[in-house]
């Protein structure tokens, strides 16, 4: 799920007092980081910071980083190099790094990058205005300690001025699993669950502001609540039931979960909760039991496939996606073939596949990285080629069907031959993008945004569908 996005959020009303300043944030990595960027903007807004898309206009530049893969980290370092010259003609500029690389590197990053002013981990977002003020006093600031579980408080998300049809709500942070390849427990710390009442309040506020779909986020959402104390702590499935009952919420999604945690309860929610969409991202990582053991995933391929079968019994037509790592230390050709065989059996709708890269501090980084780079490349290419064929087949199966689309806004591209008509885009409950044309007058009206449309699918492309209103 690696993506980058520039953030341009509308901050709240500018208070008097502090001079108006602009902040440019570039976000790397997963949806958790995108969500953290929203919170960064939220805490800066009362201090008169406005977002900008232009780093040259900014007096605060933050790179919100990801360290799940080495490549994302390298990308962040090159971007810092590109931004460095701005400091030469803007004395007011504070340049900072947030997110997982900041958490992992701390002071080391300040030593490595001499023009960097500020490094802070995800637990320190609430203190950001104060950290920036210290950096402005020419102090080089590094704040990367983890807040203790009991002392940690979440920043409750406020809807922005322009709430999107589809929004995200963080329900927990950190991860208590110990997957041997994964850096998340080192960069995000132990699991802390947001109290259920706070989650429900956030979703209610978003729905009141116009959101129709909410995705609840956490590194391992089905472990939700295990760290909370009290008589009546809801499980993740119970939390989903409370959210599902919120009036006006059309669709509910979640990501990400571990195949071993409270999975039966979660499977039972499909088909039972009207808003819960028929889509499940269930990371498997490998199709071989020995490799799974080395990865410390604590399930077998057979157990995983039993869960898939249960999901499909409970919710026929559910779309599935997964994460795959190829070239884990010691993975033999035959073990890799097991992963291909698993993909062929499960027939996921989509996958996210990566070559293994050792991450500092993890157990796997102490193993011999035995699979040579060209072999990793070749394995990745084979996985992607197989999955492309399966995805194409699964997309073709939509042609001729009528699907329910939650309309998000204008489509990015007019498809060939449709230039005279205006296209909107939305998603099916199974999370597939659908583009469809509407008459020009309706395109410019707000008539469709946030509404459910029924679309006859006429064409399947590699990552989207095209159709006309039913
Ligand atoms: S469950 Fe996910 S986030 Fe947690 S350690 Fe394993 S891979 Fe990392």
PDB file of C-alpha atoms in Angstrom, residues 151-324:
ATOM      1  CA  UNK A 151      -0.691   7.860  29.143  1.00  0.00           C
ATOM      2  CA  UNK A 152      -1.348   7.872  25.396  1.00  0.00           C
ATOM      3  CA  UNK A 153      -4.278   9.985  24.238  1.00  0.00           C
ATOM      4  CA  UNK A 154      -5.586  10.140  20.692  1.00  0.00           C
ATOM      5  CA  UNK A 155      -6.259  13.406  18.931  1.00  0.00           C
ATOM      6  CA  UNK A 156      -9.949  13.169  18.057  1.00  0.00           C
ATOM      7  CA  UNK A 157     -10.362  13.957  14.389  1.00  0.00           C
ATOM      8  CA  UNK A 158     -12.395  17.039  13.454  1.00  0.00           C
ATOM      9  CA  UNK A 159     -14.102  17.028  10.069  1.00  0.00           C
ATOM     10  CA  UNK A 160     -12.414  19.406   7.629  1.00  0.00           C
ATOM     11  CA  UNK A 161     -14.272  22.148   5.809  1.00  0.00           C
ATOM     12  CA  UNK A 162     -14.644  19.918   2.768  1.00  0.00           C
ATOM     13  CA  UNK A 163     -15.387  16.486   4.145  1.00  0.00           C
ATOM     14  CA  UNK A 164     -14.860  13.734   1.564  1.00  0.00           C
ATOM     15  CA  UNK A 165     -17.508  11.172   0.721  1.00  0.00           C
ATOM     16  CA  UNK A 166     -15.090   8.516   1.933  1.00  0.00           C
ATOM     17  CA  UNK A 167     -13.160   9.197   5.147  1.00  0.00           C
ATOM     18  CA  UNK A 168     -10.755   7.344   7.463  1.00  0.00           C
ATOM     19  CA  UNK A 169     -10.878   7.000  11.234  1.00  0.00           C
ATOM     20  CA  UNK A 170      -7.946   5.648  13.253  1.00  0.00           C
ATOM     21  CA  UNK A 171      -9.154   3.261  15.957  1.00  0.00           C
ATOM     22  CA  UNK A 172      -5.805   2.118  17.326  1.00  0.00           C
ATOM     23  CA  UNK A 173      -2.082   2.616  16.989  1.00  0.00           C
ATOM     24  CA  UNK A 174       0.875   0.230  17.141  1.00  0.00           C
ATOM     25  CA  UNK A 175       1.063  -3.547  16.945  1.00  0.00           C
ATOM     26  CA  UNK A 176       1.754  -6.270  19.507  1.00  0.00           C
ATOM     27  CA  UNK A 177       2.628  -8.900  16.896  1.00  0.00           C
ATOM     28  CA  UNK A 178       6.215  -9.796  16.228  1.00  0.00           C
ATOM     29  CA  UNK A 179       6.326 -10.625  12.528  1.00  0.00           C
ATOM     30  CA  UNK A 180      10.019 -11.088  11.932  1.00  0.00           C
ATOM     31  CA  UNK A 181      10.210  -8.894   8.804  1.00  0.00           C
ATOM     32  CA  UNK A 182       8.187  -5.958  10.125  1.00  0.00           C
ATOM     33  CA  UNK A 183       9.422  -2.667  11.484  1.00  0.00           C
ATOM     34  CA  UNK A 184       6.001  -1.400  12.612  1.00  0.00           C
ATOM     35  CA  UNK A 185       6.316  -2.519  16.266  1.00  0.00           C
ATOM     36  CA  UNK A 186       9.578  -0.497  16.405  1.00  0.00           C
ATOM     37  CA  UNK A 187       8.178   2.629  14.752  1.00  0.00           C
ATOM     38  CA  UNK A 188       4.623   2.661  16.104  1.00  0.00           C
ATOM     39  CA  UNK A 189       5.066   0.938  19.453  1.00  0.00           C
ATOM     40  CA  UNK A 190       2.627  -1.239  21.383  1.00  0.00           C
ATOM     41  CA  UNK A 191      -1.075  -1.451  20.594  1.00  0.00           C
ATOM     42  CA  UNK A 192      -3.231   1.303  22.039  1.00  0.00           C
ATOM     43  CA  UNK A 193      -6.959   1.271  21.249  1.00  0.00           C
ATOM     44  CA  UNK A 194      -8.983   4.445  20.982  1.00  0.00           C
ATOM     45  CA  UNK A 195     -11.967   4.271  23.363  1.00  0.00           C
ATOM     46  CA  UNK A 196     -15.074   3.055  21.530  1.00  0.00           C
ATOM     47  CA  UNK A 197     -17.134   6.132  22.473  1.00  0.00           C
ATOM     48  CA  UNK A 198     -14.494   8.378  20.897  1.00  0.00           C
ATOM     49  CA  UNK A 199     -14.488   6.270  17.703  1.00  0.00           C
ATOM     50  CA  UNK A 200     -18.279   6.437  17.467  1.00  0.00           C
ATOM     51  CA  UNK A 201     -18.250  10.219  18.102  1.00  0.00           C
ATOM     52  CA  UNK A 202     -15.711  10.721  15.303  1.00  0.00           C
ATOM     53  CA  UNK A 203     -17.709   8.688  12.823  1.00  0.00           C
ATOM     54  CA  UNK A 204     -20.930  10.503  13.790  1.00  0.00           C
ATOM     55  CA  UNK A 205     -19.243  13.880  13.256  1.00  0.00           C
ATOM     56  CA  UNK A 206     -17.894  12.826   9.853  1.00  0.00           C
ATOM     57  CA  UNK A 207     -21.285  11.517   8.748  1.00  0.00           C
ATOM     58  CA  UNK A 208     -22.975  14.724   9.938  1.00  0.00           C
ATOM     59  CA  UNK A 209     -20.415  16.664   7.862  1.00  0.00           C
ATOM     60  CA  UNK A 210     -21.212  14.684   4.702  1.00  0.00           C
ATOM     61  CA  UNK A 211     -19.130  11.476   4.745  1.00  0.00           C
ATOM     62  CA  UNK A 212     -21.015   8.394   3.528  1.00  0.00           C
ATOM     63  CA  UNK A 213     -18.262   5.814   3.813  1.00  0.00           C
ATOM     64  CA  UNK A 214     -15.799   5.312   6.650  1.00  0.00           C
ATOM     65  CA  UNK A 215     -12.751   3.051   6.748  1.00  0.00           C
ATOM     66  CA  UNK A 216     -11.535   2.297  10.259  1.00  0.00           C
ATOM     67  CA  UNK A 217      -7.775   2.034  10.475  1.00  0.00           C
ATOM     68  CA  UNK A 218      -5.191   0.246  12.564  1.00  0.00           C
ATOM     69  CA  UNK A 219      -2.141  -1.963  12.038  1.00  0.00           C
ATOM     70  CA  UNK A 220      -4.143  -4.920  13.299  1.00  0.00           C
ATOM     71  CA  UNK A 221      -7.736  -3.847  13.803  1.00  0.00           C
ATOM     72  CA  UNK A 222      -9.113  -7.200  14.890  1.00  0.00           C
ATOM     73  CA  UNK A 223      -6.927  -7.026  17.956  1.00  0.00           C
ATOM     74  CA  UNK A 224      -8.883  -3.881  18.928  1.00  0.00           C
ATOM     75  CA  UNK A 225      -9.714  -3.478  22.631  1.00  0.00           C
ATOM     76  CA  UNK A 226      -7.246  -6.034  24.006  1.00  0.00           C
ATOM     77  CA  UNK A 227      -5.239  -3.299  25.733  1.00  0.00           C
ATOM     78  CA  UNK A 228      -8.251  -1.482  27.212  1.00  0.00           C
ATOM     79  CA  UNK A 229      -9.403  -2.060  30.757  1.00  0.00           C
ATOM     80  CA  UNK A 230     -12.913  -1.986  32.166  1.00  0.00           C
ATOM     81  CA  UNK A 231     -16.045  -4.071  32.442  1.00  0.00           C
ATOM     82  CA  UNK A 232     -17.413  -3.617  29.010  1.00  0.00           C
ATOM     83  CA  UNK A 233     -14.682  -3.314  26.408  1.00  0.00           C
ATOM     84  CA  UNK A 234     -16.017  -4.087  22.942  1.00  0.00           C
ATOM     85  CA  UNK A 235     -14.252  -6.489  20.624  1.00  0.00           C
ATOM     86  CA  UNK A 236     -13.560  -5.285  17.102  1.00  0.00           C
ATOM     87  CA  UNK A 237     -16.720  -7.001  15.838  1.00  0.00           C
ATOM     88  CA  UNK A 238     -18.760  -5.239  18.544  1.00  0.00           C
ATOM     89  CA  UNK A 239     -17.205  -1.915  17.624  1.00  0.00           C
ATOM     90  CA  UNK A 240     -18.181  -2.520  13.983  1.00  0.00           C
ATOM     91  CA  UNK A 241     -21.769  -3.180  15.122  1.00  0.00           C
ATOM     92  CA  UNK A 242     -21.882   0.166  16.966  1.00  0.00           C
ATOM     93  CA  UNK A 243     -20.523   2.009  13.938  1.00  0.00           C
ATOM     94  CA  UNK A 244     -22.884   0.192  11.583  1.00  0.00           C
ATOM     95  CA  UNK A 245     -25.835   1.514  13.623  1.00  0.00           C
ATOM     96  CA  UNK A 246     -24.896   5.165  12.933  1.00  0.00           C
ATOM     97  CA  UNK A 247     -27.639   6.725  10.863  1.00  0.00           C
ATOM     98  CA  UNK A 248     -26.554   8.065   7.467  1.00  0.00           C
ATOM     99  CA  UNK A 249     -23.463   5.845   7.180  1.00  0.00           C
ATOM    100  CA  UNK A 250     -23.822   3.901   3.920  1.00  0.00           C
ATOM    101  CA  UNK A 251     -20.604   1.972   3.916  1.00  0.00           C
ATOM    102  CA  UNK A 252     -18.106   0.686   6.438  1.00  0.00           C
ATOM    103  CA  UNK A 253     -14.664  -0.769   5.694  1.00  0.00           C
ATOM    104  CA  UNK A 254     -11.612  -1.640   7.776  1.00  0.00           C
ATOM    105  CA  UNK A 255      -7.933  -2.238   7.286  1.00  0.00           C
ATOM    106  CA  UNK A 256      -5.634  -4.051   8.191  1.00  0.00           C
ATOM    107  CA  UNK A 257      -6.119  -7.291  10.072  1.00  0.00           C
ATOM    108  CA  UNK A 258      -4.072 -10.322  11.058  1.00  0.00           C
ATOM    109  CA  UNK A 259      -5.472 -13.732  10.034  1.00  0.00           C
ATOM    110  CA  UNK A 260      -5.140 -15.111  13.581  1.00  0.00           C
ATOM    111  CA  UNK A 261      -6.976 -12.529  15.726  1.00  0.00           C
ATOM    112  CA  UNK A 262     -10.673 -13.002  16.575  1.00  0.00           C
ATOM    113  CA  UNK A 263     -11.260 -13.872  12.983  1.00  0.00           C
ATOM    114  CA  UNK A 264     -14.465 -15.929  13.441  1.00  0.00           C
ATOM    115  CA  UNK A 265     -16.300 -12.985  15.044  1.00  0.00           C
ATOM    116  CA  UNK A 266     -15.205 -10.761  12.222  1.00  0.00           C
ATOM    117  CA  UNK A 267     -16.237 -13.215   9.509  1.00  0.00           C
ATOM    118  CA  UNK A 268     -19.701 -13.359  11.110  1.00  0.00           C
ATOM    119  CA  UNK A 269     -20.126  -9.577  10.625  1.00  0.00           C
ATOM    120  CA  UNK A 270     -20.238  -9.954   6.836  1.00  0.00           C
ATOM    121  CA  UNK A 271     -23.784 -10.272   5.650  1.00  0.00           C
ATOM    122  CA  UNK A 272     -25.000  -9.298   9.135  1.00  0.00           C
ATOM    123  CA  UNK A 273     -24.044  -5.597   9.165  1.00  0.00           C
ATOM    124  CA  UNK A 274     -25.733  -3.793   6.258  1.00  0.00           C
ATOM    125  CA  UNK A 275     -23.038  -1.146   5.858  1.00  0.00           C
ATOM    126  CA  UNK A 276     -20.069  -3.531   6.026  1.00  0.00           C
ATOM    127  CA  UNK A 277     -18.708  -3.748   2.462  1.00  0.00           C
ATOM    128  CA  UNK A 278     -17.862  -7.057   0.831  1.00  0.00           C
ATOM    129  CA  UNK A 279     -14.138  -6.494   0.741  1.00  0.00           C
ATOM    130  CA  UNK A 280     -11.436  -7.971   2.967  1.00  0.00           C
ATOM    131  CA  UNK A 281      -7.715  -7.262   2.884  1.00  0.00           C
ATOM    132  CA  UNK A 282      -6.241 -10.307   4.602  1.00  0.00           C
ATOM    133  CA  UNK A 283      -2.431 -10.356   4.426  1.00  0.00           C
ATOM    134  CA  UNK A 284      -0.998 -13.853   3.931  1.00  0.00           C
ATOM    135  CA  UNK A 285       2.640 -12.928   3.071  1.00  0.00           C
ATOM    136  CA  UNK A 286       3.670 -16.433   1.862  1.00  0.00           C
ATOM    137  CA  UNK A 287       2.085 -19.657   0.644  1.00  0.00           C
ATOM    138  CA  UNK A 288       4.568 -21.890   2.455  1.00  0.00           C
ATOM    139  CA  UNK A 289       4.291 -23.068   6.076  1.00  0.00           C
ATOM    140  CA  UNK A 290       8.026 -23.078   6.809  1.00  0.00           C
ATOM    141  CA  UNK A 291       8.409 -19.525   5.514  1.00  0.00           C
ATOM    142  CA  UNK A 292       5.336 -18.444   7.516  1.00  0.00           C
ATOM    143  CA  UNK A 293       6.936 -19.905  10.651  1.00  0.00           C
ATOM    144  CA  UNK A 294      10.154 -18.002   9.957  1.00  0.00           C
ATOM    145  CA  UNK A 295       8.066 -14.877   9.429  1.00  0.00           C
ATOM    146  CA  UNK A 296       6.444 -15.567  12.844  1.00  0.00           C
ATOM    147  CA  UNK A 297       2.954 -15.313  11.398  1.00  0.00           C
ATOM    148  CA  UNK A 298       1.572 -18.156  13.571  1.00  0.00           C
ATOM    149  CA  UNK A 299      -0.902 -19.658  11.078  1.00  0.00           C
ATOM    150  CA  UNK A 300      -0.553 -22.332   8.450  1.00  0.00           C
ATOM    151  CA  UNK A 301      -1.571 -22.036   4.824  1.00  0.00           C
ATOM    152  CA  UNK A 302      -4.407 -24.508   5.491  1.00  0.00           C
ATOM    153  CA  UNK A 303      -5.745 -22.404   8.397  1.00  0.00           C
ATOM    154  CA  UNK A 304      -5.570 -19.291   6.270  1.00  0.00           C
ATOM    155  CA  UNK A 305      -7.476 -20.980   3.446  1.00  0.00           C
ATOM    156  CA  UNK A 306     -10.125 -22.164   5.915  1.00  0.00           C
ATOM    157  CA  UNK A 307     -10.721 -18.512   6.836  1.00  0.00           C
ATOM    158  CA  UNK A 308     -11.005 -17.614   3.153  1.00  0.00           C
ATOM    159  CA  UNK A 309     -13.527 -20.417   2.652  1.00  0.00           C
ATOM    160  CA  UNK A 310     -15.528 -19.268   5.707  1.00  0.00           C
ATOM    161  CA  UNK A 311     -15.568 -15.706   4.374  1.00  0.00           C
ATOM    162  CA  UNK A 312     -16.801 -16.878   0.998  1.00  0.00           C
ATOM    163  CA  UNK A 313     -19.493 -19.021   2.615  1.00  0.00           C
ATOM    164  CA  UNK A 314     -20.609 -16.077   4.740  1.00  0.00           C
ATOM    165  CA  UNK A 315     -20.412 -13.526   1.947  1.00  0.00           C
ATOM    166  CA  UNK A 316     -20.432 -15.044  -1.534  1.00  0.00           C
ATOM    167  CA  UNK A 317     -18.854 -12.594  -3.984  1.00  0.00           C
ATOM    168  CA  UNK A 318     -16.677 -10.938  -1.325  1.00  0.00           C
ATOM    169  CA  UNK A 319     -13.563  -9.357  -2.860  1.00  0.00           C
ATOM    170  CA  UNK A 320     -10.249 -10.343  -1.322  1.00  0.00           C
ATOM    171  CA  UNK A 321      -6.843  -8.748  -1.393  1.00  0.00           C
ATOM    172  CA  UNK A 322      -3.580  -9.649   0.290  1.00  0.00           C
ATOM    173  CA  UNK A 323       0.083  -8.774   0.837  1.00  0.00           C
ATOM    174  CA  UNK A 324       2.872 -10.985  -0.481  1.00  0.00           C
TER     175      UNK A 324
END
